Amino acid sequence: MSQKQTLSFQAEVAQLLHLVTHSLYSNKEIFLRELISNASDACDKLRFEALHQPGLYEDAPNLEVRVSFDPDARTLTIADNGIGLSQQEAIDNLGTIAKSGTREFMARLSGDQKADAQLIGQFGVGFYSGFIAADRITVESRRAGLKPEEGVRWVSAGAGDFEVEAITRAQRGTSVTLHLREDASEYLSTWKLKSIIAKYSDHIQLPILMRKEEWKEGEEGKPGEHVLSDEWETVNQATALWTRTKKDVTPEQYKEFYQSISHDYEDPLAWSHNRVEGSTEYTQLLYIPSHAPFDLWNREKAAGVKLYVKRVFIMDEAEALLPAYLRFVKGVIDSADLPLNVSRELLQESRDVKAIREGNTRRVLSMLEDLAKAEKDENASAEDKAKFAKFYAEFGAVLKEGLGEDFGNRERIAKLLRFASTQSDSVAVSLADYKARMKEGQEAIYYVTADTQAAAAHSPQLEIFRKKGIEVLYLTDRVDEWALNYLHEYEGTPLQSVAKGQVDLGKLQDEAEKKAAEEAAESFKPVLAKLKEALKDKAEDVRVTTRLVDSPACLVVTEGGMSLQLARLLKQAGQQAPQVKPVLEVNPEHPLVKKLDGSPAFHDLALILFDQALLAEGGMPEDPAGYVKRVNALLA
Ligand code: ADP
């Protein structure tokens, strides 16, 4: 590249830039955090590459970031001596967004500035946030290891395009110069910059340097003023926060550190900071966020834990450090034992990593247990009491994946589950609460699965339970069906779907009821035989039930069979689901069912009965038009 080239931004970048400049006004100053964080990443990368290629340090082994400004030119410059950018890297990295989930993220933007600003924050606007404060940005860089003539200058006004040209640059690394907007003059102040750095970047391991300011007395009666000297001073603590002892770190500092690693504006719900000793030694700093990221449901998505080895940054998103069902956790692990050149593949196999993952898992579960405990603790503050419910609303469904994923901790996870039920509109019933309320003679924990709480509450299968005052849990998360497959019992009490198998209320039914039911079944036999014949293509079986009170019929599946709800979910997800033929259960006491006997429209009535049971359960008749026709014929 010899001449200046003008290139266009990738469409997503142009869109993001527009958003950045229009919706991040309320939190303008974060651009400095983002640019310092990039500078620090660039130094981390250099340190990492130099493990194999010490020559990359050239003659400047001390990595640092310098922040300076020029009030006359109205510029602010963030310079690092990290890995730098080659010409091609400048074009690729500052002209496109390589991050996974970009399209998904763009699709989530609503146009509502406040909501979008939150999302943008989570996504991490990084470099482009510079345009909040600048109407033009100049980047000059040279990649470590390249010749001085192979430097690059990148300039853009943050609209549709940018310019790049080759330059000669003696020092390696990158300097980012912001040409400040009219309304961004506040950043031309040592005091202001220092206070932002203290707030967001104190924990950055590298020294951040600024020019010392000196007081110059005014001459001949003129007032004195602050002037910038040629001397540089370090303005941050420059120690990694997790290496300090707990008592030296304030809650504010923990929260700020969280915000800097998570791009989250809100405070975390909880954190835990520990030095773990024993066969594997590591420092662990883990956070539970207070709200879910936009891509929580992407199981392949980056886990939020960064890996360091002896303070050297190794990788972001080290998924081997936590199981997938805890992918919402953010934090840092600093290992004393892993080799510095550890790769993702090696991580998967390492015994140390396995021990760290187990340690992290136990730690997160105990943080959650503490939140759950605070919920019931009379002495806890209102804020602390509310935390577990908040956590559960955001991440409960992900946590449930753990039932199938982490057998060793299944009991602990089960204790953390919460449900709505026939006795609680809010998702607040634990399995322990349920057990404590079980009726005398009740032998199982009953639940019903449905798409929504309303559908669950109206489910015909639970009529008899309601009548008898037996609590039934509502399972309305998509993951419930799958997850509950792995939880057969809770502390010795089996879990039982009210839509599977025959209802056997066992000791909960009195003798008279049992007898009446048997008699009804006996006298209904001839009709039942005809029903079976009429529905033989649709229903596995037709039988009389005692589980219905107000409804004429309902569908259930055989014990151990796949539920209709799960079969539907699989089908919607485009997966192969086995053909499930349900059992139709009828209520011989219901007027509609009584009408069947001797009716000339028997066949149509039988089909209506079946299709209605299917509808009530959230399904769709095979032939909706035919169903409507048959019902209309009856109505007319
Ligand atoms: P992110 O840092 O999240 O990847 P950014 O938009 O902040 O996204 O930066 C895009 C890319 O530009 C970075 O991944 C990095 O490759 C490059 N980059 C940004 N700042 C620097 C810098 N100071 N030195 C070297 N490379 C940088």
XYZ file of C-alpha atoms and ligand atoms in Angstrom:
663
model
C 0.000 0.000 0.000
C 1.683 3.199 -1.096
C -1.109 5.653 -1.715
C -3.959 6.753 0.396
C -7.029 4.541 -0.013
C -10.603 5.284 0.924
C -12.563 2.255 2.008
C -16.136 1.737 3.170
C -17.133 0.373 6.519
C -18.942 -2.948 6.623
C -22.683 -2.200 6.805
C -22.934 -3.331 10.423
C -20.159 -0.948 11.467
C -21.877 2.002 9.827
C -25.076 1.051 11.645
C -23.282 0.632 14.953
C -21.509 3.955 14.541
C -24.772 5.702 13.989
C -26.159 4.145 17.146
C -23.080 4.895 19.181
C -23.149 8.560 18.366
C -26.894 8.835 18.882
C -27.604 6.745 21.936
C -24.629 6.711 24.236
C -24.818 10.352 25.250
C -25.837 9.650 28.807
C -22.658 7.724 29.460
C -20.188 9.459 27.252
C -17.067 8.931 29.294
C -16.979 5.164 28.759
C -15.092 5.737 25.512
C -11.935 6.240 27.558
C -12.406 2.950 29.340
C -12.917 1.182 26.015
C -9.834 2.672 24.389
C -7.638 2.022 27.417
C -8.960 -1.492 27.556
C -8.007 -2.008 23.883
C -4.551 -0.608 24.607
C -4.189 -2.977 27.517
C -5.355 -5.939 25.389
C -2.770 -4.989 22.775
C -0.047 -5.096 25.440
C -1.340 -8.441 26.706
C -1.132 -9.785 23.167
C 2.420 -8.578 22.786
C 3.448 -10.154 26.069
C 1.861 -13.405 24.979
C 3.471 -13.501 21.521
C 6.802 -12.491 23.003
C 6.844 -15.651 25.094
C 8.070 -17.371 21.928
C 9.582 -14.358 20.203
C 11.339 -12.159 22.740
C 12.616 -9.982 19.876
C 9.164 -8.408 19.608
C 9.945 -6.231 22.607
C 12.506 -4.410 20.458
C 14.168 -1.960 22.824
C 11.049 -1.068 24.802
C 10.286 -3.900 27.207
C 8.142 -1.842 29.562
C 4.576 -1.999 28.412
C 2.489 1.067 29.144
C -0.349 3.308 28.059
C 0.029 7.072 27.731
C -2.923 9.428 27.814
C -2.287 12.989 26.691
C -4.177 15.958 25.331
C -3.581 19.166 23.433
C -5.997 21.956 24.370
C -5.120 24.061 21.334
C -5.551 21.318 18.777
C -8.495 19.919 20.815
C -7.117 16.399 20.629
C -6.924 13.549 23.115
C -4.491 10.705 22.449
C -4.353 7.218 23.920
C -1.061 5.563 22.978
C 0.219 2.088 23.771
C 3.362 0.155 22.949
C 1.538 -3.143 22.530
C 1.261 -5.461 19.559
C 0.166 -2.754 17.089
C -1.650 -3.183 13.786
C -0.327 -4.007 10.350
C -1.886 -2.164 7.422
C -4.170 -5.070 6.633
C -5.120 -5.501 10.290
C -6.074 -1.847 10.501
C -8.385 -2.306 7.512
C -9.871 -5.534 8.825
C -10.121 -4.802 12.526
C -11.207 -1.199 12.370
C -13.499 -1.558 9.368
C -15.519 -4.642 10.202
C -16.958 -6.299 13.266
C -15.698 -9.819 13.582
C -17.518 -10.509 16.798
C -19.910 -13.448 16.756
C -23.528 -12.605 17.324
C -23.308 -9.230 15.597
C -26.273 -9.794 13.357
C -28.320 -11.176 16.212
C -27.387 -8.138 18.236
C -28.390 -5.708 15.492
C -31.729 -7.438 15.169
C -32.429 -6.908 18.850
C -32.090 -3.147 18.672
C -35.439 -1.510 19.063
C -34.844 2.100 18.123
C -35.623 3.079 21.706
C -32.473 4.943 22.639
C -32.415 4.070 26.275
C -32.970 0.358 25.791
C -30.526 0.278 22.905
C -27.855 2.048 24.905
C -28.060 -0.790 27.454
C -27.695 -3.400 24.766
C -24.853 -1.607 23.066
C -23.090 -1.478 26.385
C -23.398 -5.225 26.792
C -22.275 -5.895 23.273
C -19.201 -3.804 23.823
C -18.732 -1.072 21.262
C -15.018 -0.956 21.880
C -13.046 1.174 19.507
C -16.075 2.761 17.869
C -17.123 4.359 21.150
C -14.418 6.953 20.418
C -16.911 8.596 18.103
C -19.101 9.533 21.050
C -16.578 12.229 21.871
C -14.781 12.711 18.564
C -15.881 13.806 15.136
C -12.695 12.433 13.654
C -10.284 9.741 14.821
C -6.723 9.222 13.624
C -5.037 5.931 14.402
C -1.331 5.512 13.809
C 0.211 2.138 14.356
C 2.985 -0.284 13.616
C 2.857 -3.936 14.362
C 5.616 -5.323 16.574
C 8.173 -7.084 14.411
C 7.471 -5.081 11.232
C 9.792 -2.443 9.777
C 9.239 1.261 10.584
C 8.134 1.908 6.960
C 5.340 -0.603 7.416
C 3.351 1.637 9.702
C -0.220 2.670 8.982
C -2.399 5.719 9.436
C -6.158 5.225 9.590
C -8.491 8.234 9.619
C -12.255 8.409 9.759
C -15.030 10.817 10.580
C -17.203 7.905 11.622
C -19.643 8.149 8.747
C -19.558 5.677 5.883
C -15.866 5.353 5.204
C -12.273 5.589 6.393
C -8.896 6.319 4.839
C -5.711 4.324 5.221
C -2.174 5.074 4.110
C 1.299 3.751 4.785
C 3.479 5.775 7.152
C 6.849 5.435 8.770
C 6.619 4.997 12.495
C 9.627 4.320 14.652
C 7.908 3.108 17.776
C 5.733 -0.017 17.747
C 2.168 -0.001 19.020
C -0.825 2.179 18.443
C -1.834 5.728 19.138
C -5.465 6.688 18.854
C -6.082 10.421 18.532
C -9.567 11.794 19.050
C -10.417 15.148 17.491
C -12.924 16.171 20.090
C -16.399 17.411 19.292
C -17.469 20.871 20.400
C -19.421 19.432 23.306
C -16.550 17.261 24.526
C -14.185 19.931 25.797
C -14.401 18.554 29.328
C -11.928 15.842 28.326
C -9.205 18.421 27.828
C -8.532 18.392 31.554
C -6.023 16.432 33.585
C -8.352 16.307 36.547
C -11.269 14.986 34.518
C -9.211 12.330 32.741
C -7.591 11.195 35.974
C -10.931 10.786 37.649
C -12.325 8.706 34.766
C -9.228 6.533 34.767
C -9.505 6.032 38.516
C -13.119 5.034 38.097
C -12.832 2.551 35.248
C -9.237 1.618 34.681
C -7.562 1.527 38.060
C -7.204 -2.241 37.956
C -5.553 -2.321 34.522
C -2.300 -4.124 35.165
C -0.267 -1.750 33.071
C 0.814 1.666 34.199
C -1.287 4.412 32.648
C 0.829 7.539 32.353
C -0.155 11.175 32.084
C 1.900 14.330 31.994
C 2.386 15.905 35.391
C 0.671 19.206 35.843
C 2.546 22.025 37.514
C 1.420 25.259 39.028
C 2.971 28.262 37.382
C 2.785 31.576 39.216
C 1.476 34.407 37.095
C 3.948 37.074 36.118
C 3.444 40.750 36.852
C 0.292 40.331 38.868
C -1.425 37.970 36.371
C -3.185 34.916 37.874
C -1.241 31.649 38.023
C -2.223 28.564 36.032
C -1.691 24.825 35.673
C 0.686 23.876 32.911
C 1.640 20.466 31.588
C 5.227 19.501 32.297
C 7.407 17.100 30.321
C 7.457 14.667 33.185
C 5.072 11.658 33.114
C 3.454 10.069 36.162
C 1.484 6.867 36.689
C -2.136 7.651 37.425
C -3.608 4.222 38.141
C -2.879 1.566 40.747
C -1.561 -0.729 38.020
C -2.081 -3.919 39.966
C -4.580 -6.509 38.920
C -7.492 -6.247 41.309
C -7.730 -9.981 41.922
C -4.147 -10.138 43.145
C -4.928 -7.830 46.058
C -6.168 -9.241 49.319
C -9.889 -9.052 49.863
C -9.699 -6.599 52.709
C -7.865 -4.103 50.518
C -10.608 -4.008 47.926
C -13.770 -1.997 48.483
C -17.194 -3.112 47.240
C -17.105 -0.141 44.888
C -13.878 -1.383 43.368
C -15.287 -4.878 42.924
C -18.295 -3.413 41.148
C -16.214 -1.209 38.905
C -14.014 -4.116 37.983
C -17.117 -6.097 37.118
C -18.360 -3.342 34.874
C -15.069 -3.132 33.095
C -14.911 -6.848 32.294
C -18.600 -7.296 31.526
C -19.535 -4.044 29.763
C -22.554 -4.094 32.023
C -23.965 -0.834 33.373
C -25.672 -2.502 36.280
C -24.102 -3.807 39.445
C -23.644 -7.552 39.839
C -25.886 -9.439 42.271
C -22.973 -11.099 44.017
C -19.292 -11.879 43.760
C -16.778 -14.144 45.365
C -13.035 -13.661 45.503
C -10.771 -16.448 46.721
C -7.282 -17.745 46.637
C -7.597 -21.499 46.271
C -4.743 -23.588 47.515
C -4.096 -27.308 47.400
C -3.112 -29.535 44.525
C -3.987 -26.766 42.053
C -3.443 -23.170 42.985
C -5.417 -20.358 41.514
C -7.179 -17.118 42.255
C -10.844 -16.969 41.522
C -12.984 -13.866 41.159
C -16.492 -14.717 40.020
C -19.552 -12.519 39.554
C -23.253 -13.195 39.130
C -24.733 -10.515 36.856
C -28.109 -8.999 37.600
C -29.499 -9.413 34.127
C -29.152 -11.722 31.175
C -27.115 -10.829 28.097
C -28.914 -10.757 24.765
C -27.324 -13.999 23.637
C -27.817 -16.076 26.759
C -29.589 -18.764 24.776
C -26.691 -19.397 22.528
C -25.024 -22.315 24.277
C -21.930 -21.919 22.146
C -21.657 -18.352 23.240
C -18.621 -17.160 25.020
C -18.433 -18.062 28.658
C -17.643 -14.974 30.628
C -14.503 -16.035 32.414
C -11.058 -14.773 31.471
C -8.028 -16.935 32.039
C -4.719 -15.599 33.264
C -1.637 -17.617 34.094
C 0.615 -15.980 36.664
C -0.941 -12.578 35.829
C -0.377 -13.008 32.097
C -3.571 -12.766 30.139
C -4.122 -15.975 28.175
C -7.637 -15.859 26.797
C -11.099 -14.433 27.042
C -14.107 -16.665 27.188
C -12.374 -19.712 28.531
C -15.320 -22.087 28.264
C -13.437 -24.936 29.899
C -13.485 -23.118 33.229
C -17.197 -23.425 33.839
C -19.929 -25.818 32.701
C -22.269 -24.444 30.007
C -25.205 -24.076 32.409
C -23.208 -21.464 34.342
C -22.295 -19.503 31.211
C -23.816 -16.333 32.670
C -21.050 -16.046 35.279
C -18.345 -13.428 34.656
C -14.935 -13.184 36.168
C -11.265 -13.970 36.178
C -9.253 -17.073 36.962
C -5.526 -16.683 37.490
C -3.747 -20.023 37.637
C -0.340 -20.595 39.132
C 0.086 -24.053 37.586
C -0.938 -23.985 33.932
C 1.752 -23.501 31.314
C 1.762 -20.080 29.670
C 1.402 -21.541 26.221
C -1.780 -23.399 27.081
C -4.230 -23.665 24.168
C -7.989 -24.160 24.155
C -7.461 -27.806 23.196
C -5.051 -28.339 26.032
C -7.454 -26.728 28.444
C -10.096 -29.317 27.645
C -7.764 -32.099 28.718
C -5.899 -30.590 31.624
C -6.448 -32.063 35.061
C -5.737 -28.715 36.652
C -8.467 -27.159 34.564
C -10.860 -29.889 35.592
C -10.123 -29.114 39.233
C -10.593 -25.393 38.594
C -13.898 -26.001 36.818
C -15.163 -28.082 39.699
C -14.014 -25.487 42.184
C -15.701 -22.720 40.222
C -18.927 -24.685 39.946
C -19.056 -25.321 43.672
C -18.329 -21.668 44.330
C -21.092 -20.411 42.063
C -23.604 -22.823 43.554
C -22.731 -21.701 47.038
C -23.088 -18.044 46.026
C -26.562 -18.914 44.746
C -27.355 -20.779 47.944
C -26.376 -17.686 49.896
C -28.706 -15.544 47.789
C -31.501 -18.043 48.385
C -30.801 -17.997 52.099
C -30.921 -14.207 52.224
C -34.363 -14.353 50.648
C -35.709 -15.956 53.810
C -33.504 -14.173 56.281
C -35.415 -11.694 58.416
C -32.314 -9.671 59.088
C -31.384 -9.271 55.439
C -31.960 -5.936 53.726
C -34.849 -5.607 51.291
C -32.312 -5.388 48.495
C -30.596 -8.618 49.500
C -33.893 -10.381 49.957
C -34.898 -9.566 46.397
C -31.709 -10.848 44.808
C -32.472 -14.514 44.434
C -35.804 -13.912 42.729
C -34.054 -11.508 40.402
C -31.401 -14.056 39.626
C -33.984 -16.741 39.041
C -36.091 -14.660 36.703
C -33.045 -13.994 34.540
C -31.114 -17.235 34.734
C -33.329 -19.907 36.318
C -34.017 -21.579 32.999
C -30.306 -21.837 32.223
C -29.547 -23.212 35.646
C -31.989 -26.060 34.971
C -29.777 -27.277 32.151
C -27.464 -28.314 34.949
C -29.822 -31.124 35.955
C -28.895 -32.887 32.748
C -25.358 -31.663 32.544
C -23.885 -31.913 35.995
C -24.938 -35.116 37.718
C -22.592 -34.566 40.621
C -24.378 -31.373 41.658
C -27.928 -32.386 40.759
C -29.144 -32.297 44.351
C -27.754 -28.846 44.927
C -29.266 -27.550 41.705
C -32.627 -29.133 42.531
C -32.674 -27.240 45.827
C -32.314 -23.973 43.925
C -35.257 -24.577 41.592
C -38.398 -22.474 41.938
C -41.806 -22.885 40.373
C -45.207 -21.310 40.189
C -47.973 -23.682 41.210
C -51.659 -24.087 41.880
C -50.902 -22.295 45.147
C -48.484 -19.604 44.017
C -48.711 -17.207 41.084
C -45.117 -16.163 41.456
C -42.248 -18.448 40.601
C -41.302 -18.957 44.207
C -42.108 -22.507 45.288
C -39.076 -24.634 46.029
C -39.278 -28.412 46.099
C -38.702 -28.198 49.844
C -41.661 -25.795 50.217
C -43.767 -28.206 48.212
C -42.798 -31.189 50.321
C -43.588 -29.327 53.491
C -47.134 -28.709 52.195
C -47.818 -32.247 50.945
C -51.086 -33.780 52.037
C -51.236 -36.693 54.394
C -50.931 -39.812 52.235
C -49.571 -37.943 49.178
C -46.721 -39.904 47.651
C -45.450 -37.778 44.780
C -44.559 -34.234 43.778
C -47.004 -33.433 40.985
C -46.318 -31.151 38.057
C -47.860 -30.111 34.771
C -45.956 -28.828 31.739
C -47.333 -26.165 29.410
C -46.232 -23.222 27.289
C -47.478 -20.585 29.664
C -48.574 -20.275 33.244
C -52.158 -19.603 32.145
C -52.235 -22.729 30.000
C -50.831 -24.752 32.878
C -53.419 -23.380 35.293
C -56.280 -24.341 32.978
C -54.957 -27.749 32.175
C -57.811 -30.278 32.555
C -55.418 -32.892 33.913
C -55.158 -31.088 37.188
C -58.836 -30.668 37.965
C -58.981 -33.486 40.470
C -55.821 -32.232 42.165
C -57.345 -28.836 42.553
C -60.535 -30.290 43.910
C -58.605 -32.218 46.506
C -56.353 -29.292 47.342
C -53.211 -31.047 46.179
C -50.565 -28.641 44.949
C -49.326 -29.020 41.363
C -46.201 -27.280 40.095
C -46.333 -25.412 36.786
C -43.417 -26.114 34.482
C -43.483 -23.472 31.798
C -39.876 -23.023 30.696
C -38.981 -24.660 27.412
C -36.126 -26.468 29.033
C -38.324 -27.984 31.783
C -39.417 -31.092 29.923
C -35.893 -31.986 29.066
C -34.380 -31.027 32.385
C -36.987 -32.793 34.505
C -36.192 -36.007 32.684
C -33.073 -36.022 34.786
C -34.759 -35.374 38.081
C -36.826 -38.373 39.053
C -37.087 -37.631 42.712
C -36.360 -35.021 45.296
C -35.120 -36.244 48.659
C -36.848 -39.572 48.276
C -40.141 -38.281 46.841
C -40.765 -39.086 43.168
C -41.730 -36.345 40.732
C -44.788 -37.210 38.716
C -46.318 -35.497 35.693
C -50.093 -35.217 35.971
C -50.265 -35.860 32.221
C -48.421 -39.142 32.227
C -49.824 -42.575 33.001
C -53.001 -43.234 34.962
C -53.757 -41.057 37.910
C -53.238 -43.009 40.988
C -54.066 -40.791 43.869
C -53.619 -43.860 46.031
C -54.303 -43.100 49.637
C -55.708 -39.702 48.760
C -58.865 -41.284 47.392
C -61.400 -42.674 49.819
C -63.118 -46.032 49.433
C -66.470 -44.607 48.353
C -64.862 -42.612 45.586
C -62.951 -45.626 44.361
C -66.084 -47.706 44.285
C -68.105 -45.095 42.421
C -65.349 -44.764 39.848
C -65.234 -48.513 39.286
C -68.987 -48.672 38.791
C -68.962 -45.791 36.340
C -66.203 -47.473 34.381
C -68.106 -50.731 34.292
C -71.317 -49.237 32.934
C -69.403 -47.136 30.444
C -67.655 -50.137 28.874
C -69.805 -50.511 25.716
C -69.420 -46.802 24.853
C -65.693 -47.042 25.502
C -65.364 -49.894 23.011
C -67.109 -47.805 20.353
C -64.898 -44.798 21.125
C -61.764 -46.870 20.778
C -62.935 -48.070 17.407
C -63.799 -44.521 16.239
C -60.438 -43.112 17.341
C -58.197 -46.035 16.619
C -55.962 -44.009 14.280
C -55.479 -41.185 16.749
C -55.452 -42.599 20.243
C -53.330 -45.360 21.670
C -56.139 -46.143 24.040
C -59.355 -44.669 25.422
C -60.172 -45.063 29.081
C -62.288 -43.700 31.887
C -60.626 -41.384 34.360
C -61.204 -39.840 37.731
C -58.793 -36.993 37.142
C -61.365 -34.789 35.407
C -63.965 -32.740 37.202
C -65.233 -30.052 34.788
C -63.790 -31.201 31.471
C -65.165 -33.974 29.291
C -61.832 -35.423 28.233
C -58.088 -34.985 28.267
C -55.004 -36.467 26.666
C -52.218 -38.175 28.547
C -49.229 -40.179 27.481
C -48.165 -43.541 28.765
C -45.840 -43.723 31.724
C -42.287 -43.191 30.511
C -43.478 -41.907 27.119
C -42.473 -38.579 25.634
C -44.923 -35.849 26.550
C -46.959 -34.188 23.827
C -45.464 -30.851 24.813
C -41.912 -32.092 24.310
C -42.822 -33.758 21.013
C -44.198 -30.407 19.815
C -41.115 -28.482 20.939
C -38.863 -30.908 19.107
C -40.947 -30.608 15.974
C -40.836 -26.795 16.155
C -37.074 -26.973 16.531
C -36.956 -29.000 13.329
C -35.861 -32.153 15.123
C -37.017 -35.685 14.600
C -39.633 -36.544 17.169
C -41.176 -39.984 17.424
C -44.865 -40.134 16.581
C -46.599 -39.920 19.961
C -50.041 -41.496 20.112
C -51.700 -40.250 23.275
C -54.285 -41.898 25.451
C -57.716 -40.220 25.543
C -59.213 -40.180 29.000
C -62.903 -39.380 29.356
C -65.002 -38.197 32.221
C -68.134 -40.379 32.288
C -69.900 -37.832 34.493
C -69.694 -35.042 31.936
C -72.928 -34.190 30.009
C -71.167 -34.236 26.648
C -69.789 -37.682 27.311
C -73.144 -38.905 28.545
C -74.640 -37.747 25.268
C -72.441 -40.152 23.324
C -74.447 -43.222 24.186
C -76.884 -43.875 21.340
C -76.198 -40.608 19.551
C -76.612 -40.680 15.738
C -73.607 -38.314 15.475
C -71.391 -40.606 17.555
C -68.436 -40.579 15.194
C -68.350 -36.771 14.899
C -68.747 -36.351 18.649
C -65.862 -38.716 19.267
C -63.616 -36.742 16.933
C -64.646 -33.448 18.559
C -63.894 -34.853 21.977
C -60.430 -35.844 20.859
C -59.638 -32.580 19.080
C -60.854 -30.501 22.002
C -58.647 -32.411 24.380
C -55.771 -31.716 22.026
C -56.592 -27.994 21.891
C -56.910 -27.716 25.658
C -53.459 -29.130 25.948
C -51.881 -26.617 23.553
C -51.897 -28.815 20.458
C -53.467 -28.416 17.039
C -56.096 -30.715 15.473
C -54.717 -32.617 12.506
C -57.548 -31.294 10.344
C -58.564 -27.903 11.798
C -61.109 -27.169 9.056
C -62.775 -30.527 9.604
C -62.939 -29.806 13.325
C -64.635 -26.452 12.749
C -67.131 -28.048 10.390
C -68.095 -30.704 12.912
C -68.503 -28.214 15.738
C -70.592 -25.908 13.533
C -72.837 -28.786 12.584
C -73.497 -29.330 16.280
C -74.100 -25.649 16.942
C -76.526 -25.377 14.069
P -12.853 -5.728 20.497
O -11.727 -5.108 21.272
O -14.047 -6.057 21.325
O -12.413 -6.859 19.613
P -12.875 -3.181 19.156
O -13.858 -2.601 18.216
O -12.587 -2.429 20.370
O -13.392 -4.625 19.478
O -11.538 -3.393 18.376
C -11.506 -4.090 17.196
C -10.146 -4.695 16.974
O -9.210 -3.672 16.650
C -9.552 -5.365 18.179
O -9.998 -6.701 18.309
C -8.070 -5.294 17.876
O -7.703 -6.338 16.985
C -7.946 -3.990 17.134
N -7.491 -2.923 18.033
C -8.210 -1.979 18.641
N -7.456 -1.178 19.402
C -6.181 -1.622 19.263
C -4.897 -1.233 19.796
N -4.778 -0.209 20.644
N -3.824 -1.941 19.409
C -3.941 -3.000 18.568
N -5.083 -3.408 18.049
C -6.207 -2.740 18.383
